[in-house]
Amino acid sequence: MRFFSKMTIGMAAVATIALASSGAYARGWDTVHRFVHKTGKCGAGKEVLASLYTIGSRTSSGEPMKHDGLTAASHEYPLGTTVVVTNPANGRSCSIRVNDRGPYGKPRDLGVKIDFTLGSARCLGMRGTQYVCLPGEEPVEIAGMALVIDGNTVEISGTKIRLQGIDAPETDQICVDEKGTGWTCGLAARDELAKRFGDKPWTCQVAGHDKYGRSLGSCTVKEESVEEWMVRSGWAVSLVRSASTYEASEVIARDAQSGLWSGAFIMPSDWRNRNQKTTIVGAANVPSSALEILRGAAAVAEAPSPECAIKGTIAKGGQCTYQQPGSHLYAKLKMGPSKRWFCSVKEAETAGCRAVKK
């Protein structure tokens, strides 16, 4: 990612203008700290120097650069992380996704921690280089009754929480039992989570967001770890890239042939992009008909359950749309690769999908 270091003509000029409260601008990056100062209004959050950028056609994540998008460049967060940014000057907050790396050069040397696209700047009401509020490092506690959306996502008091360290099957995912018969393991994982903990108050420690804007949290119910129970009971697997916190619990479930491990299945992370070479785990030997159920497109041709009749389409760039029964194009949309079923509008929107405009 390249960066402006001189004022240019038109909208691109905002990439280097550092505005003071008096309306004066710094003449180049060397004088930025004479005009731009911390506000002390970020509370428990961290206040960092931010600027704008407009250069480049491709981001570090591989996505096209969209100047009007709500995205940013940063070295502080993993690509795909969504952070809630607040402008202390006007109180505006926006959920902005990090899809690029930056800043570089002089701005980085002078302490700029995050660069915003023009779309993000407009959302925040930023006039140029200034300090903004980012989430603090300390986890935030959220407590209350949980609405279970899927096997690793719940909602508490309006906050959607992605359970950290585990991966549960998608609600439209199909597994096979020891006889090679397909069953709706994704729905089962969701229902077992709800049955075990759905009528009890939860306490979650949340910090950061995933690419769908969900808060990342570790949750307990009466001091029992929700994530550990899901993995130990076989309704989720330990997420390897999360330091394998629940690896021992997964061994217990596998040895007992509990939940998903009672037959064969595809790892949830591989389900969306499965093909004829996708690895199958669980039972060592399954009939050839079971392989077709697990690896074939036929598994998504029909809704896994009458309650899961919302059709979703995932484009190459990752954008997702959904259509409900009765919409004008619903009957014409054929399910297959790059498609998926949702069981509720809330689930579709939690997965980052938007409704198709009529």
mmCIF file with all atom_site columns, C-alpha atoms in Angstrom, residues 130-243:
data_model
loop_
_atom_site.group_PDB
_atom_site.id
_atom_site.type_symbol
_atom_site.label_atom_id
_atom_site.label_alt_id
_atom_site.label_comp_id
_atom_site.label_asym_id
_atom_site.label_entity_id
_atom_site.label_seq_id
_atom_site.pdbx_PDB_ins_code
_atom_site.Cartn_x
_atom_site.Cartn_y
_atom_site.Cartn_z
_atom_site.occupancy
_atom_site.B_iso_or_equiv
_atom_site.pdbx_formal_charge
_atom_site.auth_seq_id
_atom_site.auth_comp_id
_atom_site.auth_asym_id
_atom_site.auth_atom_id
_atom_site.pdbx_PDB_model_num
ATOM 1   C CA . GLN A 1 130 ? -6.763  13.386  13.834 1.00 0.00 ? 130 GLN A CA 1
ATOM 2   C CA . TYR A 1 131 ? -6.973  11.190  16.916 1.00 0.00 ? 131 TYR A CA 1
ATOM 3   C CA . VAL A 1 132 ? -9.693  8.525   17.113 1.00 0.00 ? 132 VAL A CA 1
ATOM 4   C CA . CYS A 1 133 ? -10.831 6.034   19.743 1.00 0.00 ? 133 CYS A CA 1
ATOM 5   C CA . LEU A 1 134 ? -10.202 2.314   19.217 1.00 0.00 ? 134 LEU A CA 1
ATOM 6   C CA . PRO A 1 135 ? -11.297 -0.521  21.533 1.00 0.00 ? 135 PRO A CA 1
ATOM 7   C CA . GLY A 1 136 ? -9.118  -0.965  24.616 1.00 0.00 ? 136 GLY A CA 1
ATOM 8   C CA . GLU A 1 137 ? -7.066  -4.059  25.262 1.00 0.00 ? 137 GLU A CA 1
ATOM 9   C CA . GLU A 1 138 ? -9.067  -5.198  28.298 1.00 0.00 ? 138 GLU A CA 1
ATOM 10  C CA . PRO A 1 139 ? -11.987 -7.591  27.691 1.00 0.00 ? 139 PRO A CA 1
ATOM 11  C CA . VAL A 1 140 ? -15.486 -6.292  28.333 1.00 0.00 ? 140 VAL A CA 1
ATOM 12  C CA . GLU A 1 141 ? -17.940 -8.409  30.294 1.00 0.00 ? 141 GLU A CA 1
ATOM 13  C CA . ILE A 1 142 ? -21.403 -8.999  28.831 1.00 0.00 ? 142 ILE A CA 1
ATOM 14  C CA . ALA A 1 143 ? -23.968 -10.891 30.869 1.00 0.00 ? 143 ALA A CA 1
ATOM 15  C CA . GLY A 1 144 ? -27.542 -12.001 30.289 1.00 0.00 ? 144 GLY A CA 1
ATOM 16  C CA . MET A 1 145 ? -29.747 -14.554 28.602 1.00 0.00 ? 145 MET A CA 1
ATOM 17  C CA . ALA A 1 146 ? -28.386 -15.763 25.276 1.00 0.00 ? 146 ALA A CA 1
ATOM 18  C CA . LEU A 1 147 ? -30.236 -16.237 22.014 1.00 0.00 ? 147 LEU A CA 1
ATOM 19  C CA . VAL A 1 148 ? -28.496 -19.110 20.216 1.00 0.00 ? 148 VAL A CA 1
ATOM 20  C CA . ILE A 1 149 ? -28.057 -18.323 16.516 1.00 0.00 ? 149 ILE A CA 1
ATOM 21  C CA . ASP A 1 150 ? -25.846 -21.265 15.543 1.00 0.00 ? 150 ASP A CA 1
ATOM 22  C CA . GLY A 1 151 ? -23.387 -23.651 17.182 1.00 0.00 ? 151 GLY A CA 1
ATOM 23  C CA . ASN A 1 152 ? -20.795 -20.956 17.804 1.00 0.00 ? 152 ASN A CA 1
ATOM 24  C CA . THR A 1 153 ? -22.762 -17.705 17.733 1.00 0.00 ? 153 THR A CA 1
ATOM 25  C CA . VAL A 1 154 ? -25.127 -16.206 20.295 1.00 0.00 ? 154 VAL A CA 1
ATOM 26  C CA . GLU A 1 155 ? -26.683 -12.827 20.943 1.00 0.00 ? 155 GLU A CA 1
ATOM 27  C CA . ILE A 1 156 ? -26.813 -11.226 24.392 1.00 0.00 ? 156 ILE A CA 1
ATOM 28  C CA . SER A 1 157 ? -28.512 -7.861  24.939 1.00 0.00 ? 157 SER A CA 1
ATOM 29  C CA . GLY A 1 158 ? -28.213 -7.039  21.242 1.00 0.00 ? 158 GLY A CA 1
ATOM 30  C CA . THR A 1 159 ? -24.503 -7.980  21.008 1.00 0.00 ? 159 THR A CA 1
ATOM 31  C CA . LYS A 1 160 ? -23.665 -10.859 18.661 1.00 0.00 ? 160 LYS A CA 1
ATOM 32  C CA . ILE A 1 161 ? -20.862 -12.972 20.116 1.00 0.00 ? 161 ILE A CA 1
ATOM 33  C CA . ARG A 1 162 ? -18.690 -15.484 18.260 1.00 0.00 ? 162 ARG A CA 1
ATOM 34  C CA . LEU A 1 163 ? -17.454 -18.136 20.697 1.00 0.00 ? 163 LEU A CA 1
ATOM 35  C CA . GLN A 1 164 ? -13.661 -18.114 20.598 1.00 0.00 ? 164 GLN A CA 1
ATOM 36  C CA . GLY A 1 165 ? -11.416 -21.115 20.121 1.00 0.00 ? 165 GLY A CA 1
ATOM 37  C CA . ILE A 1 166 ? -14.046 -23.439 18.641 1.00 0.00 ? 166 ILE A CA 1
ATOM 38  C CA . ASP A 1 167 ? -15.692 -24.086 15.294 1.00 0.00 ? 167 ASP A CA 1
ATOM 39  C CA . ALA A 1 168 ? -19.170 -25.602 15.035 1.00 0.00 ? 168 ALA A CA 1
ATOM 40  C CA . PRO A 1 169 ? -20.789 -26.911 11.836 1.00 0.00 ? 169 PRO A CA 1
ATOM 41  C CA . GLU A 1 170 ? -22.813 -24.504 9.705  1.00 0.00 ? 170 GLU A CA 1
ATOM 42  C CA . THR A 1 171 ? -26.570 -24.798 10.235 1.00 0.00 ? 171 THR A CA 1
ATOM 43  C CA . ASP A 1 172 ? -26.949 -26.224 6.725  1.00 0.00 ? 172 ASP A CA 1
ATOM 44  C CA . GLN A 1 173 ? -24.062 -28.655 7.111  1.00 0.00 ? 173 GLN A CA 1
ATOM 45  C CA . ILE A 1 174 ? -24.667 -32.381 6.612  1.00 0.00 ? 174 ILE A CA 1
ATOM 46  C CA . CYS A 1 175 ? -22.740 -35.161 8.389  1.00 0.00 ? 175 CYS A CA 1
ATOM 47  C CA . VAL A 1 176 ? -23.132 -38.934 8.058  1.00 0.00 ? 176 VAL A CA 1
ATOM 48  C CA . ASP A 1 177 ? -23.723 -41.486 10.817 1.00 0.00 ? 177 ASP A CA 1
ATOM 49  C CA . GLU A 1 178 ? -21.986 -44.834 11.273 1.00 0.00 ? 178 GLU A CA 1
ATOM 50  C CA . LYS A 1 179 ? -24.282 -46.351 8.614  1.00 0.00 ? 179 LYS A CA 1
ATOM 51  C CA . GLY A 1 180 ? -23.480 -43.658 6.058  1.00 0.00 ? 180 GLY A CA 1
ATOM 52  C CA . THR A 1 181 ? -26.834 -41.892 6.375  1.00 0.00 ? 181 THR A CA 1
ATOM 53  C CA . GLY A 1 182 ? -26.832 -38.109 6.191  1.00 0.00 ? 182 GLY A CA 1
ATOM 54  C CA . TRP A 1 183 ? -28.080 -36.066 9.134  1.00 0.00 ? 183 TRP A CA 1
ATOM 55  C CA . THR A 1 184 ? -28.342 -32.346 9.892  1.00 0.00 ? 184 THR A CA 1
ATOM 56  C CA . CYS A 1 185 ? -25.406 -31.991 12.265 1.00 0.00 ? 185 CYS A CA 1
ATOM 57  C CA . GLY A 1 186 ? -25.324 -28.203 11.992 1.00 0.00 ? 186 GLY A CA 1
ATOM 58  C CA . LEU A 1 187 ? -28.871 -27.892 13.275 1.00 0.00 ? 187 LEU A CA 1
ATOM 59  C CA . ALA A 1 188 ? -28.140 -30.493 15.939 1.00 0.00 ? 188 ALA A CA 1
ATOM 60  C CA . ALA A 1 189 ? -25.126 -28.524 17.205 1.00 0.00 ? 189 ALA A CA 1
ATOM 61  C CA . ARG A 1 190 ? -27.235 -25.362 17.433 1.00 0.00 ? 190 ARG A CA 1
ATOM 62  C CA . ASP A 1 191 ? -30.060 -27.167 19.213 1.00 0.00 ? 191 ASP A CA 1
ATOM 63  C CA . GLU A 1 192 ? -27.772 -28.948 21.671 1.00 0.00 ? 192 GLU A CA 1
ATOM 64  C CA . LEU A 1 193 ? -26.160 -25.628 22.615 1.00 0.00 ? 193 LEU A CA 1
ATOM 65  C CA . ALA A 1 194 ? -29.588 -24.104 23.189 1.00 0.00 ? 194 ALA A CA 1
ATOM 66  C CA . LYS A 1 195 ? -30.792 -27.132 25.145 1.00 0.00 ? 195 LYS A CA 1
ATOM 67  C CA . ARG A 1 196 ? -27.776 -27.102 27.454 1.00 0.00 ? 196 ARG A CA 1
ATOM 68  C CA . PHE A 1 197 ? -27.419 -23.385 28.123 1.00 0.00 ? 197 PHE A CA 1
ATOM 69  C CA . GLY A 1 198 ? -30.232 -21.497 26.394 1.00 0.00 ? 198 GLY A CA 1
ATOM 70  C CA . ASP A 1 199 ? -32.430 -21.007 29.467 1.00 0.00 ? 199 ASP A CA 1
ATOM 71  C CA . LYS A 1 200 ? -29.630 -19.908 31.813 1.00 0.00 ? 200 LYS A CA 1
ATOM 72  C CA . PRO A 1 201 ? -27.807 -16.568 32.215 1.00 0.00 ? 201 PRO A CA 1
ATOM 73  C CA . TRP A 1 202 ? -24.437 -16.309 30.469 1.00 0.00 ? 202 TRP A CA 1
ATOM 74  C CA . THR A 1 203 ? -21.315 -14.312 31.311 1.00 0.00 ? 203 THR A CA 1
ATOM 75  C CA . CYS A 1 204 ? -18.970 -13.546 28.400 1.00 0.00 ? 204 CYS A CA 1
ATOM 76  C CA . GLN A 1 205 ? -15.599 -11.815 28.276 1.00 0.00 ? 205 GLN A CA 1
ATOM 77  C CA . VAL A 1 206 ? -15.428 -10.162 24.850 1.00 0.00 ? 206 VAL A CA 1
ATOM 78  C CA . ALA A 1 207 ? -12.575 -8.377  23.093 1.00 0.00 ? 207 ALA A CA 1
ATOM 79  C CA . GLY A 1 208 ? -12.258 -7.530  19.401 1.00 0.00 ? 208 GLY A CA 1
ATOM 80  C CA . HIS A 1 209 ? -14.452 -8.440  16.451 1.00 0.00 ? 209 HIS A CA 1
ATOM 81  C CA . ASP A 1 210 ? -14.380 -10.909 13.571 1.00 0.00 ? 210 ASP A CA 1
ATOM 82  C CA . LYS A 1 211 ? -14.852 -10.076 9.874  1.00 0.00 ? 211 LYS A CA 1
ATOM 83  C CA . TYR A 1 212 ? -18.633 -10.225 10.265 1.00 0.00 ? 212 TYR A CA 1
ATOM 84  C CA . GLY A 1 213 ? -18.648 -7.653  13.048 1.00 0.00 ? 213 GLY A CA 1
ATOM 85  C CA . ARG A 1 214 ? -19.378 -10.187 15.788 1.00 0.00 ? 214 ARG A CA 1
ATOM 86  C CA . SER A 1 215 ? -17.711 -9.652  19.171 1.00 0.00 ? 215 SER A CA 1
ATOM 87  C CA . LEU A 1 216 ? -15.211 -12.385 20.036 1.00 0.00 ? 216 LEU A CA 1
ATOM 88  C CA . GLY A 1 217 ? -15.920 -13.877 23.417 1.00 0.00 ? 217 GLY A CA 1
ATOM 89  C CA . SER A 1 218 ? -15.286 -16.647 25.913 1.00 0.00 ? 218 SER A CA 1
ATOM 90  C CA . CYS A 1 219 ? -18.451 -17.527 27.815 1.00 0.00 ? 219 CYS A CA 1
ATOM 91  C CA . THR A 1 220 ? -19.424 -19.376 30.956 1.00 0.00 ? 220 THR A CA 1
ATOM 92  C CA . VAL A 1 221 ? -22.726 -20.511 32.443 1.00 0.00 ? 221 VAL A CA 1
ATOM 93  C CA . LYS A 1 222 ? -22.574 -21.150 36.193 1.00 0.00 ? 222 LYS A CA 1
ATOM 94  C CA . GLU A 1 223 ? -18.759 -21.263 35.886 1.00 0.00 ? 223 GLU A CA 1
ATOM 95  C CA . GLU A 1 224 ? -18.907 -23.960 33.174 1.00 0.00 ? 224 GLU A CA 1
ATOM 96  C CA . SER A 1 225 ? -17.085 -23.059 29.956 1.00 0.00 ? 225 SER A CA 1
ATOM 97  C CA . VAL A 1 226 ? -19.547 -23.081 27.067 1.00 0.00 ? 226 VAL A CA 1
ATOM 98  C CA . GLU A 1 227 ? -16.782 -23.570 24.495 1.00 0.00 ? 227 GLU A CA 1
ATOM 99  C CA . GLU A 1 228 ? -15.181 -26.469 26.366 1.00 0.00 ? 228 GLU A CA 1
ATOM 100 C CA . TRP A 1 229 ? -18.547 -28.227 26.751 1.00 0.00 ? 229 TRP A CA 1
ATOM 101 C CA . MET A 1 230 ? -19.322 -27.880 23.043 1.00 0.00 ? 230 MET A CA 1
ATOM 102 C CA . VAL A 1 231 ? -16.006 -29.457 22.056 1.00 0.00 ? 231 VAL A CA 1
ATOM 103 C CA . ARG A 1 232 ? -16.034 -32.161 24.771 1.00 0.00 ? 232 ARG A CA 1
ATOM 104 C CA . SER A 1 233 ? -19.587 -33.133 23.788 1.00 0.00 ? 233 SER A CA 1
ATOM 105 C CA . GLY A 1 234 ? -18.593 -33.423 20.139 1.00 0.00 ? 234 GLY A CA 1
ATOM 106 C CA . TRP A 1 235 ? -20.758 -30.568 18.817 1.00 0.00 ? 235 TRP A CA 1
ATOM 107 C CA . ALA A 1 236 ? -17.779 -28.389 17.880 1.00 0.00 ? 236 ALA A CA 1
ATOM 108 C CA . VAL A 1 237 ? -14.066 -28.811 17.164 1.00 0.00 ? 237 VAL A CA 1
ATOM 109 C CA . SER A 1 238 ? -11.063 -27.026 18.575 1.00 0.00 ? 238 SER A CA 1
ATOM 110 C CA . LEU A 1 239 ? -9.960  -24.169 16.363 1.00 0.00 ? 239 LEU A CA 1
ATOM 111 C CA . VAL A 1 240 ? -6.299  -24.851 15.602 1.00 0.00 ? 240 VAL A CA 1
ATOM 112 C CA . ARG A 1 241 ? -5.375  -21.235 14.891 1.00 0.00 ? 241 ARG A CA 1
ATOM 113 C CA . SER A 1 242 ? -6.616  -20.256 18.359 1.00 0.00 ? 242 SER A CA 1
ATOM 114 C CA . ALA A 1 243 ? -3.761  -21.985 20.202 1.00 0.00 ? 243 ALA A CA 1
#
